[in-house]
Amino acid sequence: MLRFATYATLLAACWAANDRSWTTDEGIKIEIIKKIGDSKCKIRSESGDQLEQFYKLTNKEGKVIGSNFGQKPYTFTLGKGEVIHGMDVGMEGMCVGEQRKVIIPPEQGFDDDGEEVEGKGDTLYYFVELKSIFRPKPGDKWITEDGVHIHVTHEVEDCTEKATAGDTLHQQYTLYLEDGSFVDSSWSRNRPFIFKMNTGQVIKGMDIAMEGMCEGERRKVVIPPELAYGEKGRPPAIPGNSYLHFDLQLQKLVRPGKKEL
């Protein structure tokens, strides 16, 4: 009986170990360092969620290459190519507060795009913590008379002020091309892009796309080339005649003559 109990204990220990560490099909090794119980874990991260993340990147010897602990968290949308593929995989299924070790092989790390990045071509050793998950509440879709496609990916209830000409907007954005190629994101810089509506500070399609937005609202928009950068494009990132795909959030709306709280 004692031998059976010992065997059962070993099985339970092995199951617990497998539950806390595994290797994905892509060869990414994941180990849960701090586990969040089911009673406290309301949702787990999945593709399309916006995550706030703390990370520490080291080499094999433990030398720190980069870290944002003690600073602002890094913000990105999971599964959209805004981070290296290995990080998209390593952060999936996490709970807020969870901590993991994620070992990413070179082929799942930094692309060979010519840019000099420390750790490029090497196995990457990450320690990560998930600070927050934002999951949107979808709203309406429409196409404007000018041909801008708008989809409200997160609507705001009880909105009393909507963006219009003359307002100063604090906007967060991520820009992709039609083939899904990532171009740029204000989220990665941890500060919003600020402009005044309908004053020529942005492309015409962006003024149209932001019209009527509420603070906190999010939209996916597609802007045709004639309302963006036209035949010339904006080389090298944006070729000529490009349709621009934006993920947008209005963080703050400042109206002329209104005192800020």
PDB file of C-alpha atoms in Angstrom:
ATOM      1  CA  MET A   1       0.000   0.000   0.000  1.00  0.00           C
ATOM      2  CA  LEU A   2       2.866   2.355   0.883  1.00  0.00           C
ATOM      3  CA  ARG A   3       4.598   1.515  -2.428  1.00  0.00           C
ATOM      4  CA  PHE A   4       1.385   2.403  -4.324  1.00  0.00           C
ATOM      5  CA  ALA A   5       1.072   5.713  -2.461  1.00  0.00           C
ATOM      6  CA  THR A   6       4.696   6.583  -3.292  1.00  0.00           C
ATOM      7  CA  TYR A   7       4.103   5.737  -6.971  1.00  0.00           C
ATOM      8  CA  ALA A   8       0.947   7.886  -7.028  1.00  0.00           C
ATOM      9  CA  THR A   9       2.866  10.767  -5.451  1.00  0.00           C
ATOM     10  CA  LEU A  10       5.558  10.501  -8.135  1.00  0.00           C
ATOM     11  CA  LEU A  11       2.923  10.488 -10.866  1.00  0.00           C
ATOM     12  CA  ALA A  12       1.319  13.604  -9.395  1.00  0.00           C
ATOM     13  CA  ALA A  13       4.713  15.319  -9.202  1.00  0.00           C
ATOM     14  CA  CYS A  14       5.455  14.453 -12.836  1.00  0.00           C
ATOM     15  CA  TRP A  15       2.029  15.737 -13.938  1.00  0.00           C
ATOM     16  CA  ALA A  16       2.569  18.985 -12.024  1.00  0.00           C
ATOM     17  CA  ALA A  17       5.989  19.415 -13.650  1.00  0.00           C
ATOM     18  CA  ASN A  18       4.538  18.843 -17.122  1.00  0.00           C
ATOM     19  CA  ASP A  19       1.755  21.297 -16.329  1.00  0.00           C
ATOM     20  CA  ARG A  20       4.348  23.964 -15.501  1.00  0.00           C
ATOM     21  CA  SER A  21       6.865  23.355 -18.288  1.00  0.00           C
ATOM     22  CA  TRP A  22       6.603  22.252 -21.911  1.00  0.00           C
ATOM     23  CA  THR A  23       8.143  22.642 -25.350  1.00  0.00           C
ATOM     24  CA  THR A  24       5.982  23.852 -28.233  1.00  0.00           C
ATOM     25  CA  ASP A  25       5.981  22.480 -31.775  1.00  0.00           C
ATOM     26  CA  GLU A  26       8.136  25.483 -32.747  1.00  0.00           C
ATOM     27  CA  GLY A  27      10.801  24.435 -30.238  1.00  0.00           C
ATOM     28  CA  ILE A  28      10.017  27.197 -27.732  1.00  0.00           C
ATOM     29  CA  LYS A  29      10.572  26.099 -24.120  1.00  0.00           C
ATOM     30  CA  ILE A  30       8.137  27.525 -21.587  1.00  0.00           C
ATOM     31  CA  GLU A  31       8.229  27.205 -17.800  1.00  0.00           C
ATOM     32  CA  ILE A  32       5.699  28.771 -15.442  1.00  0.00           C
ATOM     33  CA  ILE A  33       7.539  30.410 -12.544  1.00  0.00           C
ATOM     34  CA  LYS A  34       4.538  32.029 -10.862  1.00  0.00           C
ATOM     35  CA  LYS A  35       1.239  30.291 -11.461  1.00  0.00           C
ATOM     36  CA  ILE A  36      -2.122  32.020 -10.948  1.00  0.00           C
ATOM     37  CA  GLY A  37      -4.884  29.826  -9.583  1.00  0.00           C
ATOM     38  CA  ASP A  38      -8.096  29.264 -11.546  1.00  0.00           C
ATOM     39  CA  SER A  39     -10.133  31.195  -8.966  1.00  0.00           C
ATOM     40  CA  LYS A  40      -8.070  34.358  -9.612  1.00  0.00           C
ATOM     41  CA  CYS A  41      -7.513  33.888 -13.338  1.00  0.00           C
ATOM     42  CA  LYS A  42     -10.581  35.387 -15.008  1.00  0.00           C
ATOM     43  CA  ILE A  43      -9.265  35.216 -18.601  1.00  0.00           C
ATOM     44  CA  ARG A  44      -6.198  33.823 -20.358  1.00  0.00           C
ATOM     45  CA  SER A  45      -4.391  35.680 -23.109  1.00  0.00           C
ATOM     46  CA  GLU A  46      -5.295  34.793 -26.688  1.00  0.00           C
ATOM     47  CA  SER A  47      -4.673  36.149 -30.184  1.00  0.00           C
ATOM     48  CA  GLY A  48      -6.126  39.639 -30.588  1.00  0.00           C
ATOM     49  CA  ASP A  49      -5.764  40.608 -26.928  1.00  0.00           C
ATOM     50  CA  GLN A  50      -3.745  43.685 -26.093  1.00  0.00           C
ATOM     51  CA  LEU A  51      -1.161  42.822 -23.454  1.00  0.00           C
ATOM     52  CA  GLU A  52       0.991  44.829 -21.077  1.00  0.00           C
ATOM     53  CA  GLN A  53       4.195  42.932 -20.410  1.00  0.00           C
ATOM     54  CA  PHE A  54       7.286  43.174 -18.256  1.00  0.00           C
ATOM     55  CA  TYR A  55      10.315  41.324 -19.574  1.00  0.00           C
ATOM     56  CA  LYS A  56      13.979  40.617 -18.946  1.00  0.00           C
ATOM     57  CA  LEU A  57      16.138  39.252 -21.778  1.00  0.00           C
ATOM     58  CA  THR A  58      19.422  37.507 -21.015  1.00  0.00           C
ATOM     59  CA  ASN A  59      21.966  35.390 -22.863  1.00  0.00           C
ATOM     60  CA  LYS A  60      22.841  31.807 -21.950  1.00  0.00           C
ATOM     61  CA  GLU A  61      25.289  32.965 -19.269  1.00  0.00           C
ATOM     62  CA  GLY A  62      22.637  35.126 -17.619  1.00  0.00           C
ATOM     63  CA  LYS A  63      23.987  38.496 -18.799  1.00  0.00           C
ATOM     64  CA  VAL A  64      21.098  40.968 -19.035  1.00  0.00           C
ATOM     65  CA  ILE A  65      20.568  42.265 -22.590  1.00  0.00           C
ATOM     66  CA  GLY A  66      17.429  44.259 -21.911  1.00  0.00           C
ATOM     67  CA  SER A  67      14.715  44.722 -19.275  1.00  0.00           C
ATOM     68  CA  ASN A  68      11.734  46.980 -18.584  1.00  0.00           C
ATOM     69  CA  PHE A  69      11.076  45.893 -14.980  1.00  0.00           C
ATOM     70  CA  GLY A  70      10.710  49.047 -12.895  1.00  0.00           C
ATOM     71  CA  GLN A  71       9.671  50.993 -16.012  1.00  0.00           C
ATOM     72  CA  LYS A  72       6.536  51.257 -18.157  1.00  0.00           C
ATOM     73  CA  PRO A  73       5.223  47.885 -19.392  1.00  0.00           C
ATOM     74  CA  TYR A  74       5.624  47.018 -23.057  1.00  0.00           C
ATOM     75  CA  THR A  75       2.283  47.003 -24.896  1.00  0.00           C
ATOM     76  CA  PHE A  76       1.481  44.862 -27.932  1.00  0.00           C
ATOM     77  CA  THR A  77      -1.357  42.914 -29.544  1.00  0.00           C
ATOM     78  CA  LEU A  78      -0.861  39.182 -29.252  1.00  0.00           C
ATOM     79  CA  GLY A  79      -0.625  37.119 -32.436  1.00  0.00           C
ATOM     80  CA  LYS A  80      -0.391  40.097 -34.820  1.00  0.00           C
ATOM     81  CA  GLY A  81       3.339  40.091 -35.564  1.00  0.00           C
ATOM     82  CA  GLU A  82       4.106  43.118 -33.389  1.00  0.00           C
ATOM     83  CA  VAL A  83       6.729  41.090 -31.519  1.00  0.00           C
ATOM     84  CA  ILE A  84       9.005  38.218 -32.538  1.00  0.00           C
ATOM     85  CA  HIS A  85       7.075  35.042 -33.288  1.00  0.00           C
ATOM     86  CA  GLY A  86       8.562  33.230 -30.304  1.00  0.00           C
ATOM     87  CA  MET A  87       7.145  35.861 -27.948  1.00  0.00           C
ATOM     88  CA  ASP A  88       3.684  35.611 -29.525  1.00  0.00           C
ATOM     89  CA  VAL A  89       3.813  31.880 -28.779  1.00  0.00           C
ATOM     90  CA  GLY A  90       5.358  32.260 -25.331  1.00  0.00           C
ATOM     91  CA  MET A  91       2.725  34.714 -24.050  1.00  0.00           C
ATOM     92  CA  GLU A  92      -0.337  32.753 -25.169  1.00  0.00           C
ATOM     93  CA  GLY A  93      -2.609  31.318 -22.488  1.00  0.00           C
ATOM     94  CA  MET A  94      -1.246  33.474 -19.660  1.00  0.00           C
ATOM     95  CA  CYS A  95      -3.126  34.913 -16.683  1.00  0.00           C
ATOM     96  CA  VAL A  96      -2.584  38.426 -15.339  1.00  0.00           C
ATOM     97  CA  GLY A  97       0.232  38.261 -12.804  1.00  0.00           C
ATOM     98  CA  GLU A  98       1.656  35.047 -14.227  1.00  0.00           C
ATOM     99  CA  GLN A  99       5.422  34.801 -14.703  1.00  0.00           C
ATOM    100  CA  ARG A 100       7.215  32.558 -17.172  1.00  0.00           C
ATOM    101  CA  LYS A 101      10.650  31.656 -18.431  1.00  0.00           C
ATOM    102  CA  VAL A 102      10.570  31.497 -22.227  1.00  0.00           C
ATOM    103  CA  ILE A 103      13.532  30.135 -24.206  1.00  0.00           C
ATOM    104  CA  ILE A 104      13.264  31.049 -27.870  1.00  0.00           C
ATOM    105  CA  PRO A 105      15.462  29.388 -30.539  1.00  0.00           C
ATOM    106  CA  PRO A 106      17.118  31.653 -33.162  1.00  0.00           C
ATOM    107  CA  GLU A 107      14.682  30.754 -35.948  1.00  0.00           C
ATOM    108  CA  GLN A 108      11.785  32.025 -33.806  1.00  0.00           C
ATOM    109  CA  GLY A 109      13.630  35.188 -32.725  1.00  0.00           C
ATOM    110  CA  PHE A 110      14.760  38.335 -34.487  1.00  0.00           C
ATOM    111  CA  ASP A 111      14.397  38.353 -38.281  1.00  0.00           C
ATOM    112  CA  ASP A 112      17.447  38.651 -40.492  1.00  0.00           C
ATOM    113  CA  ASP A 113      16.464  42.106 -41.729  1.00  0.00           C
ATOM    114  CA  GLY A 114      19.898  43.657 -41.630  1.00  0.00           C
ATOM    115  CA  GLU A 115      19.268  45.618 -38.447  1.00  0.00           C
ATOM    116  CA  GLU A 116      21.878  45.154 -35.746  1.00  0.00           C
ATOM    117  CA  VAL A 117      20.125  43.841 -32.629  1.00  0.00           C
ATOM    118  CA  GLU A 118      21.927  42.374 -29.647  1.00  0.00           C
ATOM    119  CA  GLY A 119      20.930  38.731 -29.291  1.00  0.00           C
ATOM    120  CA  LYS A 120      20.155  38.371 -32.996  1.00  0.00           C
ATOM    121  CA  GLY A 121      20.961  34.875 -34.235  1.00  0.00           C
ATOM    122  CA  ASP A 122      21.209  33.530 -30.683  1.00  0.00           C
ATOM    123  CA  THR A 123      18.876  31.601 -28.426  1.00  0.00           C
ATOM    124  CA  LEU A 124      16.908  34.150 -26.392  1.00  0.00           C
ATOM    125  CA  TYR A 125      16.298  33.649 -22.673  1.00  0.00           C
ATOM    126  CA  TYR A 126      13.309  35.656 -21.453  1.00  0.00           C
ATOM    127  CA  PHE A 127      11.694  36.093 -18.064  1.00  0.00           C
ATOM    128  CA  VAL A 128       8.242  37.630 -18.599  1.00  0.00           C
ATOM    129  CA  GLU A 129       5.334  38.816 -16.470  1.00  0.00           C
ATOM    130  CA  LEU A 130       1.854  39.616 -17.775  1.00  0.00           C
ATOM    131  CA  LYS A 131       0.624  42.866 -16.226  1.00  0.00           C
ATOM    132  CA  SER A 132      -2.754  43.237 -17.974  1.00  0.00           C
ATOM    133  CA  ILE A 133      -5.063  41.914 -20.687  1.00  0.00           C
ATOM    134  CA  PHE A 134      -7.448  44.073 -22.674  1.00  0.00           C
ATOM    135  CA  ARG A 135     -10.181  42.227 -24.597  1.00  0.00           C
ATOM    136  CA  PRO A 136     -12.391  44.397 -26.816  1.00  0.00           C
ATOM    137  CA  LYS A 137     -16.196  44.682 -27.075  1.00  0.00           C
ATOM    138  CA  PRO A 138     -16.996  44.914 -30.824  1.00  0.00           C
ATOM    139  CA  GLY A 139     -19.374  47.461 -32.332  1.00  0.00           C
ATOM    140  CA  ASP A 140     -20.589  48.545 -35.789  1.00  0.00           C
ATOM    141  CA  LYS A 141     -18.952  48.409 -39.224  1.00  0.00           C
ATOM    142  CA  TRP A 142     -19.414  50.793 -42.153  1.00  0.00           C
ATOM    143  CA  ILE A 143     -17.788  52.300 -45.237  1.00  0.00           C
ATOM    144  CA  THR A 144     -17.683  56.093 -45.538  1.00  0.00           C
ATOM    145  CA  GLU A 145     -18.582  57.993 -48.711  1.00  0.00           C
ATOM    146  CA  ASP A 146     -14.846  58.490 -49.262  1.00  0.00           C
ATOM    147  CA  GLY A 147     -14.184  54.732 -49.195  1.00  0.00           C
ATOM    148  CA  VAL A 148     -12.676  54.408 -45.707  1.00  0.00           C
ATOM    149  CA  HIS A 149     -13.593  51.075 -44.086  1.00  0.00           C
ATOM    150  CA  ILE A 150     -14.298  51.411 -40.361  1.00  0.00           C
ATOM    151  CA  HIS A 151     -14.946  48.680 -37.808  1.00  0.00           C
ATOM    152  CA  VAL A 152     -15.468  49.607 -34.148  1.00  0.00           C
ATOM    153  CA  THR A 153     -13.517  46.868 -32.364  1.00  0.00           C
ATOM    154  CA  HIS A 154     -14.263  48.251 -28.900  1.00  0.00           C
ATOM    155  CA  GLU A 155     -17.226  50.518 -28.290  1.00  0.00           C
ATOM    156  CA  VAL A 156     -17.615  52.826 -25.319  1.00  0.00           C
ATOM    157  CA  GLU A 157     -20.912  53.135 -23.480  1.00  0.00           C
ATOM    158  CA  ASP A 158     -22.294  56.453 -22.200  1.00  0.00           C
ATOM    159  CA  CYS A 159     -20.058  58.480 -24.508  1.00  0.00           C
ATOM    160  CA  THR A 160     -20.858  62.200 -24.267  1.00  0.00           C
ATOM    161  CA  GLU A 161     -18.120  63.699 -26.449  1.00  0.00           C
ATOM    162  CA  LYS A 162     -17.140  62.480 -29.906  1.00  0.00           C
ATOM    163  CA  ALA A 163     -14.102  63.595 -31.890  1.00  0.00           C
ATOM    164  CA  THR A 164     -14.718  66.320 -34.446  1.00  0.00           C
ATOM    165  CA  ALA A 165     -12.852  69.056 -36.346  1.00  0.00           C
ATOM    166  CA  GLY A 166     -10.660  71.219 -34.115  1.00  0.00           C
ATOM    167  CA  ASP A 167     -10.267  68.653 -31.349  1.00  0.00           C
ATOM    168  CA  THR A 168      -6.767  67.617 -30.298  1.00  0.00           C
ATOM    169  CA  LEU A 169      -6.529  63.826 -30.207  1.00  0.00           C
ATOM    170  CA  HIS A 170      -4.137  61.585 -28.323  1.00  0.00           C
ATOM    171  CA  GLN A 171      -4.093  58.479 -30.493  1.00  0.00           C
ATOM    172  CA  GLN A 172      -2.465  55.080 -30.257  1.00  0.00           C
ATOM    173  CA  TYR A 173      -2.065  53.210 -33.530  1.00  0.00           C
ATOM    174  CA  THR A 174      -0.600  50.170 -35.220  1.00  0.00           C
ATOM    175  CA  LEU A 175      -0.142  50.211 -38.988  1.00  0.00           C
ATOM    176  CA  TYR A 176      -0.025  47.233 -41.361  1.00  0.00           C
ATOM    177  CA  LEU A 177       0.025  46.890 -45.125  1.00  0.00           C
ATOM    178  CA  GLU A 178      -2.625  44.909 -47.005  1.00  0.00           C
ATOM    179  CA  ASP A 179      -0.480  41.739 -46.938  1.00  0.00           C
ATOM    180  CA  GLY A 180      -0.283  41.943 -43.147  1.00  0.00           C
ATOM    181  CA  SER A 181       3.258  43.349 -43.016  1.00  0.00           C
ATOM    182  CA  PHE A 182       3.860  45.360 -39.863  1.00  0.00           C
ATOM    183  CA  VAL A 183       4.912  48.981 -40.499  1.00  0.00           C
ATOM    184  CA  ASP A 184       4.806  50.989 -37.270  1.00  0.00           C
ATOM    185  CA  SER A 185       3.160  51.321 -33.876  1.00  0.00           C
ATOM    186  CA  SER A 186       2.923  54.091 -31.299  1.00  0.00           C
ATOM    187  CA  TRP A 187       2.338  51.440 -28.612  1.00  0.00           C
ATOM    188  CA  SER A 188       5.944  50.263 -28.903  1.00  0.00           C
ATOM    189  CA  ARG A 189       7.096  53.801 -28.016  1.00  0.00           C
ATOM    190  CA  ASN A 190       4.777  53.950 -24.980  1.00  0.00           C
ATOM    191  CA  ARG A 191       3.453  57.372 -25.944  1.00  0.00           C
ATOM    192  CA  PRO A 192       0.494  58.484 -28.056  1.00  0.00           C
ATOM    193  CA  PHE A 193       0.582  60.321 -31.364  1.00  0.00           C
ATOM    194  CA  ILE A 194      -0.982  63.772 -30.891  1.00  0.00           C
ATOM    195  CA  PHE A 195      -2.611  65.811 -33.648  1.00  0.00           C
ATOM    196  CA  LYS A 196      -5.399  68.322 -34.265  1.00  0.00           C
ATOM    197  CA  MET A 197      -8.258  67.082 -36.412  1.00  0.00           C
ATOM    198  CA  ASN A 198      -8.919  68.509 -39.881  1.00  0.00           C
ATOM    199  CA  THR A 199      -5.892  70.820 -39.905  1.00  0.00           C
ATOM    200  CA  GLY A 200      -3.745  68.843 -42.362  1.00  0.00           C
ATOM    201  CA  GLN A 201      -1.502  67.362 -39.665  1.00  0.00           C
ATOM    202  CA  VAL A 202      -2.318  63.804 -40.764  1.00  0.00           C
ATOM    203  CA  ILE A 203      -3.369  62.097 -43.986  1.00  0.00           C
ATOM    204  CA  LYS A 204      -6.943  62.904 -45.014  1.00  0.00           C
ATOM    205  CA  GLY A 205      -8.075  59.322 -44.452  1.00  0.00           C
ATOM    206  CA  MET A 206      -7.019  59.504 -40.801  1.00  0.00           C
ATOM    207  CA  ASP A 207      -9.149  62.581 -40.146  1.00  0.00           C
ATOM    208  CA  ILE A 208     -12.091  60.668 -41.628  1.00  0.00           C
ATOM    209  CA  ALA A 209     -11.297  57.512 -39.656  1.00  0.00           C
ATOM    210  CA  MET A 210     -11.217  59.328 -36.295  1.00  0.00           C
ATOM    211  CA  GLU A 211     -14.435  61.322 -36.813  1.00  0.00           C
ATOM    212  CA  GLY A 212     -16.995  60.548 -34.117  1.00  0.00           C
ATOM    213  CA  MET A 213     -14.690  58.510 -31.872  1.00  0.00           C
ATOM    214  CA  CYS A 214     -15.065  58.455 -28.101  1.00  0.00           C
ATOM    215  CA  GLU A 215     -12.289  58.368 -25.536  1.00  0.00           C
ATOM    216  CA  GLY A 216     -11.331  54.721 -25.051  1.00  0.00           C
ATOM    217  CA  GLU A 217     -12.919  53.604 -28.327  1.00  0.00           C
ATOM    218  CA  ARG A 218     -10.935  51.382 -30.684  1.00  0.00           C
ATOM    219  CA  ARG A 219     -11.297  50.918 -34.418  1.00  0.00           C
ATOM    220  CA  LYS A 220      -9.855  48.943 -37.285  1.00  0.00           C
ATOM    221  CA  VAL A 221      -9.763  51.070 -40.417  1.00  0.00           C
ATOM    222  CA  VAL A 222      -8.647  50.611 -44.003  1.00  0.00           C
ATOM    223  CA  ILE A 223      -7.618  53.795 -45.794  1.00  0.00           C
ATOM    224  CA  PRO A 224      -7.357  53.741 -49.605  1.00  0.00           C
ATOM    225  CA  PRO A 225      -4.175  55.147 -51.226  1.00  0.00           C
ATOM    226  CA  GLU A 226      -5.886  58.262 -52.579  1.00  0.00           C
ATOM    227  CA  LEU A 227      -6.599  59.290 -48.967  1.00  0.00           C
ATOM    228  CA  ALA A 228      -3.153  58.228 -47.764  1.00  0.00           C
ATOM    229  CA  TYR A 229       0.197  58.397 -49.605  1.00  0.00           C
ATOM    230  CA  GLY A 230      -1.084  57.865 -53.159  1.00  0.00           C
ATOM    231  CA  GLU A 231       1.042  56.628 -56.052  1.00  0.00           C
ATOM    232  CA  LYS A 232       4.344  57.721 -54.487  1.00  0.00           C
ATOM    233  CA  GLY A 233       3.840  55.967 -51.184  1.00  0.00           C
ATOM    234  CA  ARG A 234       6.266  56.633 -48.362  1.00  0.00           C
ATOM    235  CA  PRO A 235       9.384  54.544 -49.144  1.00  0.00           C
ATOM    236  CA  PRO A 236      10.785  52.286 -47.987  1.00  0.00           C
ATOM    237  CA  ALA A 237       8.097  51.175 -45.538  1.00  0.00           C
ATOM    238  CA  ILE A 238       5.001  52.066 -47.593  1.00  0.00           C
ATOM    239  CA  PRO A 239       4.982  51.312 -51.340  1.00  0.00           C
ATOM    240  CA  GLY A 240       2.965  53.368 -53.799  1.00  0.00           C
ATOM    241  CA  ASN A 241      -0.797  52.736 -54.079  1.00  0.00           C
ATOM    242  CA  SER A 242      -0.881  51.068 -50.656  1.00  0.00           C
ATOM    243  CA  TYR A 243      -4.065  50.486 -48.687  1.00  0.00           C
ATOM    244  CA  LEU A 244      -3.255  51.240 -45.049  1.00  0.00           C
ATOM    245  CA  HIS A 245      -4.669  49.012 -42.315  1.00  0.00           C
ATOM    246  CA  PHE A 246      -4.747  50.705 -38.903  1.00  0.00           C
ATOM    247  CA  ASP A 247      -5.657  49.553 -35.415  1.00  0.00           C
ATOM    248  CA  LEU A 248      -6.606  52.770 -33.603  1.00  0.00           C
ATOM    249  CA  GLN A 249      -7.416  53.839 -30.070  1.00  0.00           C
ATOM    250  CA  LEU A 250      -8.483  57.310 -28.954  1.00  0.00           C
ATOM    251  CA  GLN A 251      -6.822  57.704 -25.566  1.00  0.00           C
ATOM    252  CA  LYS A 252      -7.707  61.323 -24.936  1.00  0.00           C
ATOM    253  CA  LEU A 253      -9.818  64.053 -26.532  1.00  0.00           C
ATOM    254  CA  VAL A 254      -9.028  67.716 -25.821  1.00  0.00           C
ATOM    255  CA  ARG A 255     -11.667  70.201 -26.979  1.00  0.00           C
ATOM    256  CA  PRO A 256     -10.826  73.893 -27.493  1.00  0.00           C
ATOM    257  CA  GLY A 257     -12.072  76.086 -24.653  1.00  0.00           C
ATOM    258  CA  LYS A 258     -12.668  73.147 -22.320  1.00  0.00           C
ATOM    259  CA  LYS A 259     -10.551  72.914 -19.171  1.00  0.00           C
ATOM    260  CA  GLU A 260      -8.765  69.613 -18.647  1.00  0.00           C
ATOM    261  CA  LEU A 261      -9.439  67.812 -15.411  1.00  0.00           C
TER     262      LEU A 261
END
